[in-house]
Amino acid sequence: MEPGGCEAGPAVKAVAAVLPAGGSGERLGGATPKQFCTVQGRPLVSYTVRAMERVSWISDIIVVVSPENIETMKSIIEKYGHKKVTVAEGGITRHRSIFNGLKLFSENEFSNHLLQKPEVVIIHDAVRPFVEEDILLKVVMAAKEHGAAGAIRPLVSTVIASAADGCLDHSLERAKYRASEMPQAFLFDIIYQAYQQCTDYDLDYGTECLHLALKYCKTNAKLVEGTADLWKVTYKRDLYAAESIIKDSLSQQICIITDVKEAVVQVGFLLHECLRSQIKVEAVSVSLSKGNSHLQNIFSGQCYNFVCINDKKYATEEIQQLVNMLEESNIPLLHPVVLISAHLNSLENTSFSIDLEELTRMKKFAREVKRKNILVYGLLVQCKEKRSPWRGQEQGNTAPRLANNRGIGT
Amino acid sequence: MEPGGCEAGPAVKAVAAVLPAGGSGERLGGATPKQFCTVQGRPLVSYTVRAMERVSWISDIIVVVSPENIETMKSIIEKYGHKKVTVAEGGITRHRSIFNGLKLFSENEFSNHLLQKPEVVIIHDAVRPFVEEDILLKVVMAAKEHGAAGAIRPLVSTVIASAADGCLDHSLERAKYRASEMPQAFLFDIIYQAYQQCTDYDLDYGTECLHLALKYCKTNAKLVEGTADLWKVTYKRDLYAAESIIKDSLSQQICIITDVKEAVVQVGFLLHECLRSQIKVEAVSVSLSKGNSHLQNIFSGQCYNFVCINDKKYATEEIQQLVNMLEESNIPLLHPVVLISAHLNSLENTSFSIDLEELTRMKKFAREVKRKNILVYGLLVQCKEKRSPWRGQEQGNTAPRLANNRGIGT
């Protein structure tokens, strides 16, 4: 979908993004630059790349890193299966790095890259991982119209100017000013022309791209109110916050998959009812062996937790099919995928036994897919009486009437 | 200790603090104002009060809350054993709330309060819990000299001014400006006089106390560079960050207490050696029954984790004594206190048994003190061979040679 397809306004021919990621992380107080710090086991820059990558109308993403981090960045791209990404070598300041990134689009004749020059280029910090498609679209459309655009936020603190003696000179009226945030977007020709005219002083001491577009191209950027998500990971406390936000997002969605047998569908329905007050739940009844476009939609909606319910004793095959579908869907597996395979022991049968060979097979499978960031758990559910499990709950009991719950897996 | 006792400069006669806590928490996006949101089970404002309270030279703390939260605040003071605190009723804006707080010092003749008018008053946000004594001292001393002083921080984002059409008018050169943060401090007479002269417009739309001192008393506040800890809990992500910082601070210190028997002291020494590369460890050898001033120092140094090692089978009595000392030390128990009682089974004796009656007594005791925010755990350690436990490690093994570790407790 092109930006013009979503909102009124002219369609944009091509949109690319440049992510400066050359910072040294001084303010974080650690040795690792903040963009490479891991959050839930994954480098921060990978979350930001993913946030841009999932936007279908962004064609290329340039990540600009300092020379010593080029190999690190390449291995991150490899490890997390990022597409559309090109690594560029950064300069010694922020503006020099962004300029280097932009050059990749303009100097194709001299290089091996075959990157199409975009009509609009987004500039976004590698340390702002929670950017949403909505604000990206807004700044791109505003840049198409005004030549430049940037996200802004209200000031959290009053801004003051100090006199030479270290005393207060004056304070700014907070309501008249805004914090300039990212993303920003520019007609490529405008920002590139601005950088070409920059003085060394600009390149060494400046930080604000909107300022360059104004100074050198007389382009007054359109300012777009952004949401609180746009904040920049600056201090160690911000890494803590990012970690908690990502953890939170992990547990917000679950998809219950059942086959089409009535008894199993009913269990799925009851589980759905139990869970829906706590987390976002989808439920589908499909034959996994046939594939399903509805499931594809669920994957791309970033639901990565599944409970597959069936009445076979083991269902390694079904789980294998789900894993295959996940892999074929070609989505980068950002967060761990959790698959719980719940096996209802034959509803008519009260005997209970574990097939050790099957169990070993399942555990081996779980170990294998764990490497792909897919966590498989198995659950054997035995009903105490000859009736549907969870029926106890329908009658007002809070605990399901299950005689045994046995966990297997990783 | 008075401020003047720490640094060169005149001693300050009396220092009080006003904490505006009347905010509605709009930016947080929740129903509970952020100062009353719980972090690790305790309201944020309680952490901030504690941070001020532990500074011996601050005599009074006024917490200004909106009328509907007065009872909540009083119950927080009661529950967490805060001292020195008076609750004041806030106004409808930040400036009106601070003014109300200041009035308590000046209108004693009309009220029941017997609060001494301070020479210097600190104003600090209830949602900045990580303020340290060092910066408080700096702003107080600077206020004594200059009449007003406030903490500042570098700007994280560029500040821009927008034109009437929503486009960029100009951006400020980041290096010339600073974010005005808290704490601030004032000679009481200056800030009170400024508030008395304020217009309604100031009281309704202003937020910056330094600005009032400049406008009405021609006092140019001294600006003091603060540390990154001074940040204000504004958004939900800041609550996550505060939670992680507090969790981190919980595990940074541990005190190992042994009695004076040689074998036990040796185990304590080895445990100290094992742990010291990971966390800050103190070790003391004392008879708990006699009390100990060294332990008192440890409490006030905010070390709230203890491992008591002894060679009795159970040591409920010793643990009870430690709990008594903690309570008598009269320190507010901010974080949960963790007490691990490690009992070395007679080093000469390889038999092992559990006295169920003693175990029940210990568990009951653990349940009781848990209400006071003290978590007691017990550990029975049985040595496999007739030699010191941990000696295995001295020989290069990583696992201590213990046959049994049994946990009891909460």
PDB file of N, CA and C in Angstrom, chain B residues 221-293:
ATOM      1  N   ALA B 221      18.200  33.266  39.916  1.00  0.00           N
ATOM      2  CA  ALA B 221      18.528  32.002  40.585  1.00  0.00           C
ATOM      3  C   ALA B 221      19.861  31.448  40.095  1.00  0.00           C
ATOM      4  N   LYS B 222      20.605  30.867  41.016  1.00  0.00           N
ATOM      5  CA  LYS B 222      21.817  30.139  40.649  1.00  0.00           C
ATOM      6  C   LYS B 222      21.391  28.798  40.050  1.00  0.00           C
ATOM      7  N   LEU B 223      21.959  28.439  38.914  1.00  0.00           N
ATOM      8  CA  LEU B 223      21.611  27.170  38.260  1.00  0.00           C
ATOM      9  C   LEU B 223      22.669  26.127  38.597  1.00  0.00           C
ATOM     10  N   VAL B 224      22.213  24.966  39.014  1.00  0.00           N
ATOM     11  CA  VAL B 224      23.117  23.902  39.480  1.00  0.00           C
ATOM     12  C   VAL B 224      22.918  22.673  38.588  1.00  0.00           C
ATOM     13  N   GLU B 225      23.988  22.208  37.954  1.00  0.00           N
ATOM     14  CA  GLU B 225      23.890  21.012  37.103  1.00  0.00           C
ATOM     15  C   GLU B 225      23.484  19.803  37.951  1.00  0.00           C
ATOM     16  N   GLY B 226      22.405  19.154  37.593  1.00  0.00           N
ATOM     17  CA  GLY B 226      21.973  17.967  38.334  1.00  0.00           C
ATOM     18  C   GLY B 226      22.379  16.698  37.609  1.00  0.00           C
ATOM     19  N   THR B 227      22.154  15.570  38.264  1.00  0.00           N
ATOM     20  CA  THR B 227      22.438  14.282  37.633  1.00  0.00           C
ATOM     21  C   THR B 227      21.175  13.765  36.945  1.00  0.00           C
ATOM     22  N   ALA B 228      21.335  12.699  36.164  1.00  0.00           N
ATOM     23  CA  ALA B 228      20.209  12.138  35.405  1.00  0.00           C
ATOM     24  C   ALA B 228      19.115  11.573  36.317  1.00  0.00           C
ATOM     25  N   ASP B 229      19.459  11.315  37.601  1.00  0.00           N
ATOM     26  CA  ASP B 229      18.474  10.783  38.561  1.00  0.00           C
ATOM     27  C   ASP B 229      17.290  11.701  38.802  1.00  0.00           C
ATOM     28  N   LEU B 230      17.439  12.970  38.443  1.00  0.00           N
ATOM     29  CA  LEU B 230      16.422  13.944  38.835  1.00  0.00           C
ATOM     30  C   LEU B 230      15.161  13.868  38.003  1.00  0.00           C
ATOM     31  N   TRP B 231      15.135  12.950  37.072  1.00  0.00           N
ATOM     32  CA  TRP B 231      14.023  12.950  36.122  1.00  0.00           C
ATOM     33  C   TRP B 231      12.666  12.767  36.784  1.00  0.00           C
ATOM     34  N   LYS B 232      11.671  13.294  36.111  1.00  0.00           N
ATOM     35  CA  LYS B 232      10.308  13.351  36.632  1.00  0.00           C
ATOM     36  C   LYS B 232       9.480  12.206  36.053  1.00  0.00           C
ATOM     37  N   VAL B 233       8.790  11.467  36.871  1.00  0.00           N
ATOM     38  CA  VAL B 233       7.903  10.410  36.380  1.00  0.00           C
ATOM     39  C   VAL B 233       6.693  11.079  35.720  1.00  0.00           C
ATOM     40  N   THR B 234       6.634  10.994  34.411  1.00  0.00           N
ATOM     41  CA  THR B 234       5.626  11.726  33.640  1.00  0.00           C
ATOM     42  C   THR B 234       4.714  10.770  32.884  1.00  0.00           C
ATOM     43  N   TYR B 235       5.316   9.814  32.215  1.00  0.00           N
ATOM     44  CA  TYR B 235       4.562   8.871  31.380  1.00  0.00           C
ATOM     45  C   TYR B 235       4.595   7.489  32.013  1.00  0.00           C
ATOM     46  N   LYS B 236       3.762   6.619  31.454  1.00  0.00           N
ATOM     47  CA  LYS B 236       3.725   5.251  31.964  1.00  0.00           C
ATOM     48  C   LYS B 236       5.103   4.586  31.891  1.00  0.00           C
ATOM     49  N   ARG B 237       5.834   4.878  30.812  1.00  0.00           N
ATOM     50  CA  ARG B 237       7.156   4.259  30.668  1.00  0.00           C
ATOM     51  C   ARG B 237       8.073   4.654  31.826  1.00  0.00           C
ATOM     52  N   ASP B 238       7.838   5.859  32.396  1.00  0.00           N
ATOM     53  CA  ASP B 238       8.658   6.302  33.526  1.00  0.00           C
ATOM     54  C   ASP B 238       8.369   5.481  34.782  1.00  0.00           C
ATOM     55  N   LEU B 239       7.119   5.036  34.917  1.00  0.00           N
ATOM     56  CA  LEU B 239       6.795   4.149  36.041  1.00  0.00           C
ATOM     57  C   LEU B 239       7.531   2.822  35.894  1.00  0.00           C
ATOM     58  N   TYR B 240       7.568   2.317  34.654  1.00  0.00           N
ATOM     59  CA  TYR B 240       8.323   1.081  34.401  1.00  0.00           C
ATOM     60  C   TYR B 240       9.784   1.282  34.789  1.00  0.00           C
ATOM     61  N   ALA B 241      10.326   2.425  34.379  1.00  0.00           N
ATOM     62  CA  ALA B 241      11.738   2.689  34.658  1.00  0.00           C
ATOM     63  C   ALA B 241      11.970   2.775  36.169  1.00  0.00           C
ATOM     64  N   ALA B 242      11.069   3.487  36.867  1.00  0.00           N
ATOM     65  CA  ALA B 242      11.207   3.631  38.317  1.00  0.00           C
ATOM     66  C   ALA B 242      11.171   2.259  38.982  1.00  0.00           C
ATOM     67  N   GLU B 243      10.265   1.418  38.527  1.00  0.00           N
ATOM     68  CA  GLU B 243      10.143   0.062  39.072  1.00  0.00           C
ATOM     69  C   GLU B 243      11.468  -0.708  38.926  1.00  0.00           C
ATOM     70  N   SER B 244      12.048  -0.626  37.736  1.00  0.00           N
ATOM     71  CA  SER B 244      13.297  -1.364  37.496  1.00  0.00           C
ATOM     72  C   SER B 244      14.446  -0.808  38.325  1.00  0.00           C
ATOM     73  N   ILE B 245      14.503   0.515  38.458  1.00  0.00           N
ATOM     74  CA  ILE B 245      15.575   1.130  39.236  1.00  0.00           C
ATOM     75  C   ILE B 245      15.454   0.711  40.703  1.00  0.00           C
ATOM     76  N   ILE B 246      14.234   0.706  41.215  1.00  0.00           N
ATOM     77  CA  ILE B 246      14.036   0.325  42.617  1.00  0.00           C
ATOM     78  C   ILE B 246      14.358  -1.159  42.821  1.00  0.00           C
ATOM     79  N   LYS B 247      13.935  -1.988  41.871  1.00  0.00           N
ATOM     80  CA  LYS B 247      14.261  -3.416  41.949  1.00  0.00           C
ATOM     81  C   LYS B 247      15.771  -3.608  41.971  1.00  0.00           C
ATOM     82  N   ASP B 248      16.450  -2.883  41.083  1.00  0.00           N
ATOM     83  CA  ASP B 248      17.906  -2.970  41.018  1.00  0.00           C
ATOM     84  C   ASP B 248      18.554  -2.609  42.338  1.00  0.00           C
ATOM     85  N   SER B 249      18.036  -1.535  42.943  1.00  0.00           N
ATOM     86  CA  SER B 249      18.671  -1.054  44.167  1.00  0.00           C
ATOM     87  C   SER B 249      18.457  -2.037  45.314  1.00  0.00           C
ATOM     88  N   LEU B 250      17.408  -2.857  45.206  1.00  0.00           N
ATOM     89  CA  LEU B 250      17.135  -3.852  46.235  1.00  0.00           C
ATOM     90  C   LEU B 250      18.256  -4.867  46.376  1.00  0.00           C
ATOM     91  N   SER B 251      18.816  -5.248  45.246  1.00  0.00           N
ATOM     92  CA  SER B 251      19.714  -6.397  45.274  1.00  0.00           C
ATOM     93  C   SER B 251      21.186  -6.008  45.325  1.00  0.00           C
ATOM     94  N   GLN B 252      21.458  -4.734  45.542  1.00  0.00           N
ATOM     95  CA  GLN B 252      22.845  -4.306  45.439  1.00  0.00           C
ATOM     96  C   GLN B 252      23.681  -4.490  46.700  1.00  0.00           C
ATOM     97  N   GLN B 253      23.006  -4.686  47.818  1.00  0.00           N
ATOM     98  CA  GLN B 253      23.768  -4.802  49.055  1.00  0.00           C
ATOM     99  C   GLN B 253      23.295  -5.984  49.884  1.00  0.00           C
ATOM    100  N   ILE B 254      24.234  -6.618  50.511  1.00  0.00           N
ATOM    101  CA  ILE B 254      23.873  -7.708  51.400  1.00  0.00           C
ATOM    102  C   ILE B 254      24.831  -7.682  52.589  1.00  0.00           C
ATOM    103  N   CYS B 255      24.324  -8.016  53.730  1.00  0.00           N
ATOM    104  CA  CYS B 255      25.165  -8.060  54.929  1.00  0.00           C
ATOM    105  C   CYS B 255      25.190  -9.491  55.465  1.00  0.00           C
ATOM    106  N   ILE B 256      26.375 -10.027  55.640  1.00  0.00           N
ATOM    107  CA  ILE B 256      26.519 -11.387  56.187  1.00  0.00           C
ATOM    108  C   ILE B 256      26.832 -11.264  57.676  1.00  0.00           C
ATOM    109  N   ILE B 257      26.003 -11.886  58.477  1.00  0.00           N
ATOM    110  CA  ILE B 257      26.201 -11.810  59.926  1.00  0.00           C
ATOM    111  C   ILE B 257      26.534 -13.195  60.464  1.00  0.00           C
ATOM    112  N   THR B 258      27.617 -13.304  61.152  1.00  0.00           N
ATOM    113  CA  THR B 258      27.948 -14.590  61.782  1.00  0.00           C
ATOM    114  C   THR B 258      28.162 -14.339  63.272  1.00  0.00           C
ATOM    115  N   ASP B 259      28.058 -15.410  64.064  1.00  0.00           N
ATOM    116  CA  ASP B 259      28.460 -15.229  65.451  1.00  0.00           C
ATOM    117  C   ASP B 259      29.987 -15.308  65.471  1.00  0.00           C
ATOM    118  N   VAL B 260      30.572 -15.406  66.635  1.00  0.00           N
ATOM    119  CA  VAL B 260      32.027 -15.276  66.697  1.00  0.00           C
ATOM    120  C   VAL B 260      32.775 -16.613  66.684  1.00  0.00           C
ATOM    121  N   LYS B 261      32.040 -17.737  66.518  1.00  0.00           N
ATOM    122  CA  LYS B 261      32.735 -19.034  66.487  1.00  0.00           C
ATOM    123  C   LYS B 261      33.568 -19.177  65.213  1.00  0.00           C
ATOM    124  N   GLU B 262      34.720 -19.746  65.337  1.00  0.00           N
ATOM    125  CA  GLU B 262      35.669 -19.755  64.234  1.00  0.00           C
ATOM    126  C   GLU B 262      35.120 -20.413  62.974  1.00  0.00           C
ATOM    127  N   ALA B 263      34.518 -21.625  63.148  1.00  0.00           N
ATOM    128  CA  ALA B 263      34.037 -22.356  61.979  1.00  0.00           C
ATOM    129  C   ALA B 263      32.980 -21.554  61.226  1.00  0.00           C
ATOM    130  N   VAL B 264      32.125 -20.867  61.988  1.00  0.00           N
ATOM    131  CA  VAL B 264      31.039 -20.099  61.387  1.00  0.00           C
ATOM    132  C   VAL B 264      31.591 -18.853  60.692  1.00  0.00           C
ATOM    133  N   VAL B 265      32.513 -18.192  61.351  1.00  0.00           N
ATOM    134  CA  VAL B 265      33.149 -17.009  60.760  1.00  0.00           C
ATOM    135  C   VAL B 265      33.797 -17.382  59.430  1.00  0.00           C
ATOM    136  N   GLN B 266      34.378 -18.578  59.403  1.00  0.00           N
ATOM    137  CA  GLN B 266      35.054 -19.017  58.182  1.00  0.00           C
ATOM    138  C   GLN B 266      34.060 -19.180  57.021  1.00  0.00           C
ATOM    139  N   VAL B 267      32.904 -19.755  57.334  1.00  0.00           N
ATOM    140  CA  VAL B 267      31.865 -19.911  56.301  1.00  0.00           C
ATOM    141  C   VAL B 267      31.418 -18.530  55.806  1.00  0.00           C
ATOM    142  N   GLY B 268      31.236 -17.612  56.753  1.00  0.00           N
ATOM    143  CA  GLY B 268      30.850 -16.250  56.400  1.00  0.00           C
ATOM    144  C   GLY B 268      31.881 -15.612  55.491  1.00  0.00           C
ATOM    145  N   PHE B 269      33.155 -15.841  55.788  1.00  0.00           N
ATOM    146  CA  PHE B 269      34.217 -15.271  54.983  1.00  0.00           C
ATOM    147  C   PHE B 269      34.172 -15.816  53.555  1.00  0.00           C
ATOM    148  N   LEU B 270      33.973 -17.141  53.450  1.00  0.00           N
ATOM    149  CA  LEU B 270      33.943 -17.760  52.127  1.00  0.00           C
ATOM    150  C   LEU B 270      32.734 -17.282  51.323  1.00  0.00           C
ATOM    151  N   LEU B 271      31.603 -17.124  51.976  1.00  0.00           N
ATOM    152  CA  LEU B 271      30.402 -16.628  51.298  1.00  0.00           C
ATOM    153  C   LEU B 271      30.636 -15.204  50.786  1.00  0.00           C
ATOM    154  N   HIS B 272      31.287 -14.416  51.625  1.00  0.00           N
ATOM    155  CA  HIS B 272      31.661 -13.047  51.266  1.00  0.00           C
ATOM    156  C   HIS B 272      32.522 -13.053  50.008  1.00  0.00           C
ATOM    157  N   GLU B 273      33.502 -13.934  49.971  1.00  0.00           N
ATOM    158  CA  GLU B 273      34.396 -14.028  48.816  1.00  0.00           C
ATOM    159  C   GLU B 273      33.626 -14.406  47.543  1.00  0.00           C
ATOM    160  N   CYS B 274      32.659 -15.337  47.709  1.00  0.00           N
ATOM    161  CA  CYS B 274      31.880 -15.802  46.551  1.00  0.00           C
ATOM    162  C   CYS B 274      31.022 -14.674  45.983  1.00  0.00           C
ATOM    163  N   LEU B 275      30.441 -13.883  46.866  1.00  0.00           N
ATOM    164  CA  LEU B 275      29.423 -12.916  46.438  1.00  0.00           C
ATOM    165  C   LEU B 275      29.999 -11.575  46.002  1.00  0.00           C
ATOM    166  N   ARG B 276      31.183 -11.229  46.499  1.00  0.00           N
ATOM    167  CA  ARG B 276      31.586  -9.835  46.385  1.00  0.00           C
ATOM    168  C   ARG B 276      31.822  -9.361  44.953  1.00  0.00           C
ATOM    169  N   SER B 277      32.042 -10.307  44.031  1.00  0.00           N
ATOM    170  CA  SER B 277      32.208  -9.868  42.642  1.00  0.00           C
ATOM    171  C   SER B 277      30.855  -9.494  42.035  1.00  0.00           C
ATOM    172  N   GLN B 278      29.763  -9.949  42.653  1.00  0.00           N
ATOM    173  CA  GLN B 278      28.434  -9.705  42.086  1.00  0.00           C
ATOM    174  C   GLN B 278      27.670  -8.569  42.766  1.00  0.00           C
ATOM    175  N   ILE B 279      27.738  -8.474  44.069  1.00  0.00           N
ATOM    176  CA  ILE B 279      27.016  -7.410  44.765  1.00  0.00           C
ATOM    177  C   ILE B 279      27.869  -6.859  45.900  1.00  0.00           C
ATOM    178  N   LYS B 280      27.408  -5.736  46.431  1.00  0.00           N
ATOM    179  CA  LYS B 280      28.119  -5.118  47.536  1.00  0.00           C
ATOM    180  C   LYS B 280      27.846  -5.926  48.812  1.00  0.00           C
ATOM    181  N   VAL B 281      28.894  -6.390  49.436  1.00  0.00           N
ATOM    182  CA  VAL B 281      28.734  -7.254  50.608  1.00  0.00           C
ATOM    183  C   VAL B 281      29.440  -6.657  51.814  1.00  0.00           C
ATOM    184  N   GLU B 282      28.756  -6.630  52.921  1.00  0.00           N
ATOM    185  CA  GLU B 282      29.376  -6.306  54.204  1.00  0.00           C
ATOM    186  C   GLU B 282      29.418  -7.599  55.010  1.00  0.00           C
ATOM    187  N   ALA B 283      30.352  -7.750  55.882  1.00  0.00           N
ATOM    188  CA  ALA B 283      30.344  -8.923  56.753  1.00  0.00           C
ATOM    189  C   ALA B 283      30.651  -8.486  58.178  1.00  0.00           C
ATOM    190  N   VAL B 284      29.836  -8.953  59.112  1.00  0.00           N
ATOM    191  CA  VAL B 284      30.117  -8.648  60.514  1.00  0.00           C
ATOM    192  C   VAL B 284      30.007  -9.918  61.352  1.00  0.00           C
ATOM    193  N   SER B 285      30.844 -10.008  62.363  1.00  0.00           N
ATOM    194  CA  SER B 285      30.754 -11.115  63.317  1.00  0.00           C
ATOM    195  C   SER B 285      30.357 -10.540  64.662  1.00  0.00           C
ATOM    196  N   VAL B 286      29.152 -10.804  65.083  1.00  0.00           N
ATOM    197  CA  VAL B 286      28.676 -10.232  66.347  1.00  0.00           C
ATOM    198  C   VAL B 286      27.792 -11.232  67.074  1.00  0.00           C
ATOM    199  N   SER B 287      27.610 -11.017  68.327  1.00  0.00           N
ATOM    200  CA  SER B 287      26.589 -11.746  69.043  1.00  0.00           C
ATOM    201  C   SER B 287      25.317 -10.915  68.955  1.00  0.00           C
ATOM    202  N   LEU B 288      24.324 -11.428  68.241  1.00  0.00           N
ATOM    203  CA  LEU B 288      23.108 -10.654  68.000  1.00  0.00           C
ATOM    204  C   LEU B 288      22.385 -10.309  69.293  1.00  0.00           C
ATOM    205  N   SER B 289      22.545 -11.183  70.283  1.00  0.00           N
ATOM    206  CA  SER B 289      21.794 -10.950  71.516  1.00  0.00           C
ATOM    207  C   SER B 289      22.265  -9.684  72.240  1.00  0.00           C
ATOM    208  N   LYS B 290      23.450  -9.206  71.912  1.00  0.00           N
ATOM    209  CA  LYS B 290      23.968  -8.023  72.607  1.00  0.00           C
ATOM    210  C   LYS B 290      23.702  -6.710  71.872  1.00  0.00           C
ATOM    211  N   GLY B 291      23.141  -6.809  70.682  1.00  0.00           N
ATOM    212  CA  GLY B 291      22.936  -5.579  69.908  1.00  0.00           C
ATOM    213  C   GLY B 291      24.284  -5.092  69.423  1.00  0.00           C
ATOM    214  N   ASN B 292      24.304  -4.173  68.519  1.00  0.00           N
ATOM    215  CA  ASN B 292      25.590  -3.785  67.962  1.00  0.00           C
ATOM    216  C   ASN B 292      25.458  -2.491  67.173  1.00  0.00           C
ATOM    217  N   SER B 293      26.310  -1.549  67.485  1.00  0.00           N
ATOM    218  CA  SER B 293      26.199  -0.245  66.824  1.00  0.00           C
ATOM    219  C   SER B 293      26.632  -0.329  65.354  1.00  0.00           C
TER     220      SER B 293
END
